[in-house]
CSV table of C-alpha atoms in Angstrom, one decimal:
chain,number,residue,atom,x,y,z
A,4,MET,CA,26.1,-1.1,-21.1
A,5,THR,CA,22.2,-0.5,-20.8
A,6,THR,CA,22.2,3.0,-19.3
A,7,ALA,CA,20.5,5.8,-20.8
A,8,PRO,CA,22.5,8.2,-23.2
A,9,GLU,CA,22.4,11.2,-20.9
A,10,SER,CA,24.0,11.8,-18.0
A,11,ILE,CA,21.4,13.6,-15.7
A,12,PRO,CA,21.8,13.6,-11.9
A,13,GLN,CA,19.4,14.4,-9.3
A,14,ALA,CA,19.3,17.9,-8.4
A,15,PRO,CA,18.0,19.9,-5.4
A,16,ALA,CA,14.2,20.9,-5.9
A,17,GLU,CA,13.1,24.3,-5.6
A,18,GLY,CA,13.7,25.8,-2.1
A,19,GLU,CA,16.2,23.1,-1.1
A,20,ARG,CA,19.1,25.3,-1.9
A,21,ALA,CA,19.5,27.2,1.4
A,22,VAL,CA,21.6,28.3,4.3
A,23,TYR,CA,21.6,25.3,6.7
A,24,ASP,CA,22.5,25.5,10.2
A,25,ALA,CA,23.2,21.8,11.1
A,26,VAL,CA,23.7,18.5,9.1
A,27,LEU,CA,22.3,15.2,10.3
A,28,LEU,CA,23.8,11.8,9.5
A,29,ALA,CA,20.8,9.5,9.5
A,30,SER,CA,21.1,5.7,9.9
A,31,PHE,CA,19.9,2.3,10.8
A,32,GLY,CA,21.5,1.9,14.4
A,33,GLY,CA,22.6,-1.6,15.9
A,34,PRO,CA,23.0,-3.0,19.4
A,35,GLU,CA,26.3,-2.4,21.3
A,36,GLY,CA,25.9,-5.2,23.9
A,37,GLN,CA,24.3,-8.6,24.6
A,38,ASP,CA,21.5,-7.0,26.5
A,39,ASP,CA,20.9,-4.7,23.6
A,40,VAL,CA,20.1,-7.4,20.8
A,41,ILE,CA,16.7,-8.5,21.7
A,42,PRO,CA,15.3,-4.7,22.3
A,43,PHE,CA,17.0,-3.8,19.0
A,44,LEU,CA,15.5,-6.6,17.2
A,45,ARG,CA,12.0,-5.5,18.6
A,46,ASN,CA,12.6,-2.0,17.2
A,47,VAL,CA,13.4,-3.3,13.8
A,48,THR,CA,10.4,-5.7,13.6
A,49,ALA,CA,7.9,-3.5,15.5
A,50,GLY,CA,4.3,-3.9,14.4
A,51,ARG,CA,4.8,-7.5,13.1
A,52,GLY,CA,4.1,-9.5,16.2
A,53,ILE,CA,7.1,-11.7,15.9
A,54,PRO,CA,8.0,-13.3,19.2
A,55,ASP,CA,11.2,-12.9,21.1
A,56,GLU,CA,11.9,-16.9,20.9
A,57,ARG,CA,12.0,-16.1,16.9
A,58,LEU,CA,14.1,-12.9,17.4
A,59,GLU,CA,16.5,-14.9,19.2
A,60,GLU,CA,16.8,-17.3,16.5
A,61,VAL,CA,17.9,-14.4,14.0
A,62,ALA,CA,20.2,-12.9,16.7
A,63,THR,CA,23.0,-15.3,16.3
A,64,HIS,CA,25.4,-13.2,14.3
A,65,TYR,CA,25.2,-10.4,16.9
A,66,ARG,CA,25.6,-12.8,19.9
A,67,ALA,CA,28.8,-14.3,17.9
A,68,ASN,CA,30.1,-10.8,18.0
A,69,GLY,CA,29.4,-10.0,21.6
A,70,GLY,CA,26.3,-8.3,20.8
A,71,VAL,CA,27.7,-5.7,19.1
A,72,SER,CA,26.9,-4.4,15.6
A,73,PRO,CA,29.8,-2.6,13.8
A,74,ILE,CA,27.4,0.2,12.4
A,75,ASN,CA,27.4,2.4,15.4
A,76,GLU,CA,31.4,2.8,15.5
A,77,GLN,CA,31.7,3.1,11.8
A,78,ASN,CA,29.1,6.0,11.9
A,79,ARG,CA,30.8,7.6,14.8
A,80,GLN,CA,34.0,7.4,12.2
A,81,LEU,CA,32.3,8.8,9.4
A,82,LYS,CA,30.7,11.6,11.4
A,83,SER,CA,34.0,12.5,12.7
A,84,ALA,CA,35.6,12.3,9.3
A,85,LEU,CA,33.0,14.5,7.7
A,86,GLU,CA,33.2,17.0,10.3
A,87,GLU,CA,37.1,17.2,9.7
A,88,GLU,CA,36.5,17.9,6.1
A,89,LEU,CA,33.8,20.6,6.6
A,90,ALA,CA,36.2,22.3,9.0
A,91,GLU,CA,39.1,22.1,6.4
A,92,ARG,CA,36.9,23.8,3.8
A,93,GLY,CA,35.7,26.2,6.3
A,94,ILE,CA,32.1,25.3,6.3
A,95,ASP,CA,31.1,26.1,9.8
A,96,VAL,CA,28.0,23.6,10.3
A,97,PRO,CA,27.5,21.4,13.2
A,98,MET,CA,27.0,17.4,12.3
A,99,TYR,CA,24.6,15.4,14.5
A,100,TRP,CA,24.0,11.4,14.4
A,101,GLY,CA,20.5,9.8,14.7
A,102,ASN,CA,19.3,6.4,14.1
A,103,ARG,CA,16.0,4.6,13.3
A,104,ASN,CA,16.5,1.6,15.7
A,105,TRP,CA,19.0,2.2,18.3
A,106,ASP,CA,20.5,5.1,20.4
A,107,PRO,CA,20.9,7.8,19.5
A,108,TYR,CA,17.2,7.8,18.3
A,109,PHE,CA,15.9,10.5,16.0
A,110,THR,CA,13.7,11.8,18.8
A,111,ASP,CA,16.7,12.4,21.1
A,112,THR,CA,18.6,13.8,18.1
A,113,PHE,CA,15.9,16.3,16.9
A,114,ARG,CA,15.4,17.5,20.5
A,115,GLN,CA,19.0,18.1,20.7
A,116,MET,CA,19.3,20.0,17.4
A,117,HIS,CA,16.2,22.2,18.3
A,118,ASP,CA,17.7,22.9,21.9
A,119,ALA,CA,20.7,24.1,20.1
A,120,GLY,CA,18.9,26.5,18.2
A,121,HIS,CA,18.9,24.7,14.9
A,122,ARG,CA,15.9,25.2,12.5
A,123,ARG,CA,17.1,24.3,9.1
A,124,VAL,CA,18.9,20.8,9.0
A,125,LEU,CA,20.3,19.0,5.8
A,126,VAL,CA,19.9,15.1,6.1
A,127,LEU,CA,22.6,12.7,4.9
A,128,VAL,CA,21.3,9.1,4.9
A,129,THR,CA,23.6,6.2,4.9
A,130,SER,CA,22.6,4.5,1.8
A,131,ALA,CA,23.9,5.2,-1.7
A,132,TYR,CA,20.6,4.0,-3.6
A,133,ALA,CA,17.2,5.1,-3.9
A,134,GLY,CA,14.4,2.7,-2.3
A,135,TYR,CA,11.7,2.2,0.1
A,136,SER,CA,14.0,1.6,3.1
A,137,SER,CA,16.5,4.1,2.2
A,138,ASN,CA,14.2,7.1,1.3
A,139,ASP,CA,10.4,7.1,2.1
A,140,GLN,CA,11.0,5.0,5.5
A,141,TYR,CA,13.2,7.9,6.6
A,142,LEU,CA,10.9,10.7,5.5
A,143,GLU,CA,8.3,8.7,7.4
A,144,ASP,CA,10.6,8.3,10.3
A,145,PHE,CA,11.2,12.2,10.3
A,146,GLU,CA,7.5,13.2,10.0
A,147,ARG,CA,6.7,10.9,12.8
A,148,THR,CA,9.5,12.0,15.0
A,149,LEU,CA,8.7,15.7,14.4
A,150,LYS,CA,5.1,15.0,15.4
A,151,ASP,CA,5.9,13.0,18.4
A,152,THR,CA,8.4,15.9,19.6
A,153,GLY,CA,6.1,18.6,18.9
A,154,LEU,CA,8.7,20.0,16.5
A,155,GLU,CA,6.5,20.3,13.7
A,156,GLY,CA,7.0,23.8,12.2
A,157,GLU,CA,10.0,24.2,14.2
A,158,LEU,CA,12.6,22.2,12.3
A,159,THR,CA,12.7,21.9,8.6
A,160,LEU,CA,14.7,18.9,7.1
A,161,VAL,CA,16.0,18.4,3.7
A,162,LYS,CA,17.3,15.0,2.7
A,163,VAL,CA,20.0,15.1,0.2
A,164,ARG,CA,20.2,13.0,-3.0
A,165,GLN,CA,21.2,9.5,-3.5
A,166,PHE,CA,24.8,9.0,-4.5
A,167,PHE,CA,25.5,5.6,-6.2
A,168,TYR,CA,26.4,7.3,-9.4
A,169,ASP,CA,28.6,10.0,-8.0
A,170,LYS,CA,32.2,10.1,-7.8
A,171,ALA,CA,31.8,10.0,-3.7
A,172,PHE,CA,30.9,6.4,-4.3
A,173,THR,CA,32.2,5.2,-7.6
A,174,HIS,CA,36.1,6.3,-7.1
A,175,PRO,CA,36.7,4.3,-3.9
A,176,ASN,CA,34.7,1.2,-5.4
A,177,ALA,CA,36.9,1.4,-8.6
A,178,GLU,CA,39.9,1.4,-6.4
A,179,PHE,CA,38.5,-1.6,-4.6
A,180,LEU,CA,37.7,-3.4,-7.9
A,181,ALA,CA,41.1,-3.2,-9.0
A,182,ALA,CA,42.9,-4.2,-5.8
A,183,GLY,CA,40.5,-7.3,-5.7
A,184,VAL,CA,41.2,-8.4,-9.2
A,185,LYS,CA,45.1,-8.2,-8.3
A,186,ASP,CA,44.8,-9.9,-5.2
A,187,VAL,CA,42.7,-12.8,-6.6
A,188,ARG,CA,45.3,-13.2,-9.6
A,189,ALA,CA,48.0,-13.4,-7.1
A,190,GLN,CA,46.4,-16.1,-5.0
A,191,LEU,CA,45.8,-18.2,-8.2
A,192,GLU,CA,49.5,-17.6,-9.3
A,193,ALA,CA,50.5,-18.6,-5.9
A,194,GLY,CA,48.3,-21.9,-6.1
A,195,GLY,CA,49.6,-22.7,-9.6
A,196,LYS,CA,46.6,-21.5,-11.5
A,197,PRO,CA,48.0,-18.4,-13.2
A,198,GLU,CA,45.5,-18.8,-16.2
A,199,GLY,CA,42.4,-19.4,-13.7
A,200,ARG,CA,39.5,-17.6,-14.9
A,201,ILE,CA,38.0,-14.9,-12.4
A,202,LYS,CA,34.6,-13.4,-12.0
A,203,VAL,CA,33.2,-10.4,-10.0
A,204,LEU,CA,30.3,-10.4,-8.0
A,205,PHE,CA,28.8,-7.3,-7.2
A,206,VAL,CA,26.7,-7.9,-4.0
A,207,THR,CA,23.7,-6.1,-2.4
A,208,HIS,CA,20.8,-6.5,0.0
A,209,SER,CA,18.1,-8.5,-1.6
A,210,ILE,CA,14.3,-7.2,-1.2
A,211,PRO,CA,10.9,-9.0,-1.9
A,212,THR,CA,10.4,-9.3,-5.7
A,213,ALA,CA,6.9,-7.9,-5.4
A,214,VAL,CA,8.3,-4.9,-3.7
A,215,ALA,CA,11.0,-4.1,-6.1
A,216,GLU,CA,8.6,-4.4,-9.1
A,217,ARG,CA,6.2,-1.7,-7.4
A,218,GLN,CA,9.2,0.8,-7.0
A,219,GLY,CA,10.7,3.7,-8.8
A,220,PRO,CA,10.1,5.3,-12.2
A,221,ALA,CA,8.5,3.3,-15.0
A,222,ARG,CA,11.2,5.0,-17.4
A,223,ILE,CA,14.2,3.5,-15.7
A,224,LYS,CA,12.3,0.0,-15.7
A,225,GLU,CA,11.8,0.2,-19.5
A,226,ILE,CA,15.5,1.2,-20.0
A,227,PHE,CA,17.0,-1.5,-18.1
A,228,GLY,CA,14.2,-4.2,-18.6
A,229,THR,CA,14.1,-4.9,-14.8
A,230,ASP,CA,13.1,-3.2,-11.4
A,231,VAL,CA,14.8,0.3,-10.3
A,232,TYR,CA,16.4,-1.0,-7.5
A,233,THR,CA,18.3,-3.8,-9.5
A,234,ALA,CA,18.9,-1.1,-12.2
A,235,GLN,CA,20.9,1.4,-10.1
A,236,HIS,CA,23.2,-1.6,-9.1
A,237,GLN,CA,23.6,-2.9,-12.5
A,238,ALA,CA,24.3,0.5,-13.8
A,239,LEU,CA,27.2,1.0,-11.3
A,240,ALA,CA,28.4,-2.3,-12.0
A,241,ASP,CA,28.5,-2.0,-15.5
A,242,HIS,CA,30.5,1.6,-15.1
A,243,LEU,CA,33.0,0.1,-12.7
A,244,MET,CA,33.9,-2.9,-14.9
A,245,ASP,CA,34.2,-0.4,-17.8
A,246,SER,CA,36.3,2.1,-16.0
A,247,VAL,CA,38.8,-0.4,-14.2
A,248,GLU,CA,41.5,-1.6,-16.3
A,249,GLU,CA,42.2,-4.7,-14.2
A,250,ALA,CA,38.9,-6.1,-14.7
A,251,ALA,CA,39.0,-5.8,-18.4
A,252,GLY,CA,37.6,-8.7,-19.9
A,253,LEU,CA,36.4,-10.5,-16.7
A,254,ASP,CA,32.7,-11.7,-16.3
A,255,HIS,CA,30.5,-9.8,-13.7
A,256,GLN,CA,27.2,-10.2,-12.1
A,257,VAL,CA,24.9,-8.4,-9.6
A,258,VAL,CA,23.7,-10.9,-6.9
A,259,PHE,CA,22.3,-10.6,-3.6
A,260,GLN,CA,22.5,-11.4,0.2
A,261,SER,CA,20.7,-11.3,3.5
A,262,ARG,CA,17.2,-12.2,2.4
A,263,SER,CA,14.7,-12.9,5.2
A,264,GLY,CA,11.0,-13.5,6.3
A,265,ASP,CA,9.0,-16.2,4.9
A,266,PRO,CA,10.8,-18.5,2.8
A,267,ARG,CA,7.8,-18.9,0.3
A,268,THR,CA,8.0,-15.2,-0.6
A,269,PRO,CA,10.1,-14.6,-3.6
A,270,TRP,CA,13.2,-12.3,-3.2
A,271,LEU,CA,15.6,-11.0,-5.5
A,272,GLU,CA,17.8,-13.6,-6.6
A,273,PRO,CA,20.5,-15.0,-7.2
A,274,ASP,CA,21.7,-15.5,-3.6
A,275,ILE,CA,25.6,-14.9,-3.5
A,276,ASN,CA,26.2,-18.4,-2.1
A,277,ASP,CA,24.0,-19.9,-4.8
A,278,GLN,CA,25.9,-18.2,-7.4
A,279,ILE,CA,29.4,-19.1,-6.1
A,280,GLU,CA,28.5,-22.7,-6.2
A,281,GLU,CA,27.1,-22.6,-9.6
A,282,ASP,CA,30.2,-20.6,-11.0
A,283,ALA,CA,32.8,-23.3,-9.1
A,284,GLU,CA,32.7,-25.3,-12.3
A,285,SER,CA,33.9,-22.6,-14.7
A,286,TYR,CA,35.7,-20.1,-12.4
A,287,ALA,CA,39.2,-20.4,-10.3
A,288,GLY,CA,38.5,-17.2,-8.4
A,289,VAL,CA,35.8,-14.6,-7.4
A,290,VAL,CA,36.0,-10.9,-6.2
A,291,VAL,CA,33.1,-9.9,-4.1
A,292,MET,CA,32.1,-6.4,-4.3
A,293,PRO,CA,30.0,-5.4,-1.3
A,294,PHE,CA,28.8,-2.1,-3.4
A,295,GLY,CA,25.2,-2.2,-1.8
A,296,PHE,CA,26.4,-0.8,1.6
A,297,ILE,CA,28.8,1.9,2.8
A,298,SER,CA,30.1,0.2,5.8
A,299,ASP,CA,31.3,-3.0,6.9
A,300,HIS,CA,28.1,-3.7,9.2
A,301,MET,CA,27.1,-7.0,10.6
A,302,GLU,CA,25.7,-8.4,7.4
A,303,VAL,CA,28.7,-7.8,5.4
A,304,ILE,CA,30.8,-9.4,8.1
A,305,TRP,CA,28.6,-12.2,8.6
A,306,ASP,CA,27.1,-13.0,5.2
A,307,LEU,CA,30.2,-12.3,3.3
A,308,ASP,CA,33.2,-12.7,5.2
A,309,THR,CA,31.8,-15.8,7.0
A,310,GLU,CA,29.1,-17.5,4.9
A,311,ALA,CA,30.3,-16.4,1.3
A,312,LYS,CA,33.9,-17.1,2.0
A,313,GLU,CA,33.2,-20.5,3.4
A,314,THR,CA,31.3,-21.4,0.1
A,315,ALA,CA,34.0,-20.4,-1.8
A,316,GLU,CA,36.6,-22.4,0.0
A,317,GLU,CA,34.3,-25.3,0.1
A,318,HIS,CA,34.5,-25.2,-3.9
A,319,GLY,CA,38.4,-24.4,-4.0
A,320,LEU,CA,37.9,-20.9,-5.4
A,321,ALA,CA,40.3,-18.1,-4.4
A,322,PHE,CA,38.3,-15.4,-2.6
A,323,HIS,CA,38.7,-11.6,-2.0
A,324,ARG,CA,36.2,-9.4,-0.3
A,325,ALA,CA,36.4,-6.1,-1.1
A,326,PRO,CA,36.0,-3.2,1.6
A,327,THR,CA,33.1,-0.8,1.8
A,328,THR,CA,33.6,2.9,1.3
A,329,GLY,CA,33.6,3.5,5.0
A,330,VAL,CA,35.7,6.7,5.7
A,331,HIS,CA,37.7,6.5,2.4
A,332,PRO,CA,39.2,10.0,1.8
A,333,ALA,CA,37.6,10.4,-1.8
A,334,PHE,CA,34.3,9.1,-0.2
A,335,VAL,CA,34.4,11.7,2.6
A,336,SER,CA,35.4,14.5,0.4
A,337,GLY,CA,32.6,13.3,-2.2
A,338,LEU,CA,29.8,13.3,0.5
A,339,VAL,CA,30.8,16.9,1.5
A,340,ASP,CA,30.6,18.0,-2.2
A,341,ILE,CA,27.2,16.8,-2.3
A,342,LEU,CA,26.2,18.4,0.9
A,343,GLY,CA,27.5,21.4,-0.7
A,344,GLU,CA,25.0,21.2,-3.7
A,345,TYR,CA,22.2,22.1,-1.2
A,346,MET,CA,24.3,24.6,1.1
A,347,LEU,CA,24.5,28.5,0.1
A,348,ASP,CA,27.1,30.6,0.9
A,349,ALA,CA,26.4,34.2,1.8
A,350,GLU,CA,26.0,35.6,-1.9
A,351,GLY,CA,23.3,32.5,-2.4
A,352,ARG,CA,25.9,30.3,-4.3
A,353,PRO,CA,26.2,26.4,-3.9
A,354,LEU,CA,29.3,25.7,-1.6
A,355,ALA,CA,30.2,22.7,-3.9
A,356,ALA,CA,28.9,20.1,-6.4
A,357,GLY,CA,29.1,16.4,-6.9
A,358,GLU,CA,30.1,15.0,-10.0
A,359,GLN,CA,28.0,12.2,-11.8
A,360,THR,CA,30.3,9.2,-13.3
A,361,VAL,CA,27.8,6.7,-13.7
A,362,PRO,CA,25.9,7.4,-17.3
A,363,GLY,CA,22.2,7.8,-17.5
A,364,ASP,CA,19.1,10.1,-16.3
A,365,TRP,CA,18.6,9.7,-12.7
A,366,SER,CA,16.8,12.9,-12.5
A,367,ASP,CA,13.6,11.3,-11.1
A,368,LEU,CA,15.0,9.2,-8.3
A,369,THR,CA,13.2,11.4,-6.3
A,370,GLY,CA,14.0,12.1,-2.5
A,371,ASP,CA,10.3,13.1,-2.0
A,372,GLY,CA,8.8,9.7,-1.8
A,373,GLY,CA,7.0,7.7,-4.2
A,374,TRP,CA,8.7,4.4,-3.4
A,375,GLY,CA,5.9,2.3,-2.7
A,376,THR,CA,5.1,-0.2,0.3
A,377,PRO,CA,7.3,-1.1,3.0
A,378,LEU,CA,9.7,-4.2,2.9
A,379,GLU,CA,11.1,-6.2,5.5
A,380,GLU,CA,14.1,-4.4,6.8
A,381,PRO,CA,17.6,-5.7,6.8
A,382,SER,CA,19.6,-5.7,10.2
A,383,ALA,CA,22.6,-3.8,10.6
């Protein structure tokens, strides 16, 4: 493994541990019908001058799914599961949900929280990793929304830490990896290839190479010899392979999906489909772990369940796409533990604590900005 020897998580900054009167689940948003698709894509690409004709070209996967992105229903389910977990622990705090690009918009949710009398809000963003689009861009959204709604000084928002290295995220993914390896082995045995080699492909969303190189602490870049975005994913992939008995001895690799924009602009590689094609000569099956995401949103369904699966089938490879964490009980419970790191009881003690499982010093993956320039956002 290439992680740092010490295990040091992020910790709430001074003043971030407090009594909170609301929790906000903050996400990307997605269309919920054919009439929503183009307006949604206009929101995603705002300021780039992309004509509707071009947006229609990239709307194919939404059109094929009735114009509906699964992400909104998945966020409703996650919100409900978190509310149940909070209630079971006797943590009496209401939970709200708001999106960057579709209803319920942050503007409406902020007003709703304020009208209900809430003033100090703890924010959970639906991304496990640190980066511009999962960190700074949300902070910018919050600042702009507070200004637009006239709620500056009225609402205080604190975003909780990233959680890719926490048990909340690692335990479900370890379970999914073990099940995926077992399934591919069963497929190979049924197909008369019991000794066929298996490779595990850990997949996440690609971002422009230049953007990746500018982001994050130099210390982490030096440890891993790569950009910080890739380093976070590589650390988790290595940890999962080391901790899952069923995966012992298998090869693994971090790969990317869903690049967009100008084809002349370099993005992080390899693309999952290119890697499957390259691996077809050496392996009989692949386990695809979509560990860059927390739910089965449109890009997971389209890019992996459709395109990557077809690529594997064309090359005669056994294929298993693992689930995302979704509302897995360990994920939900672990997220509430992380929220509890920031929430104080009447005696001034944190209500709970997460647990770092991926080795390394991640203490300077700040939640306070510093992640550089914008990148072309994925759709949800």
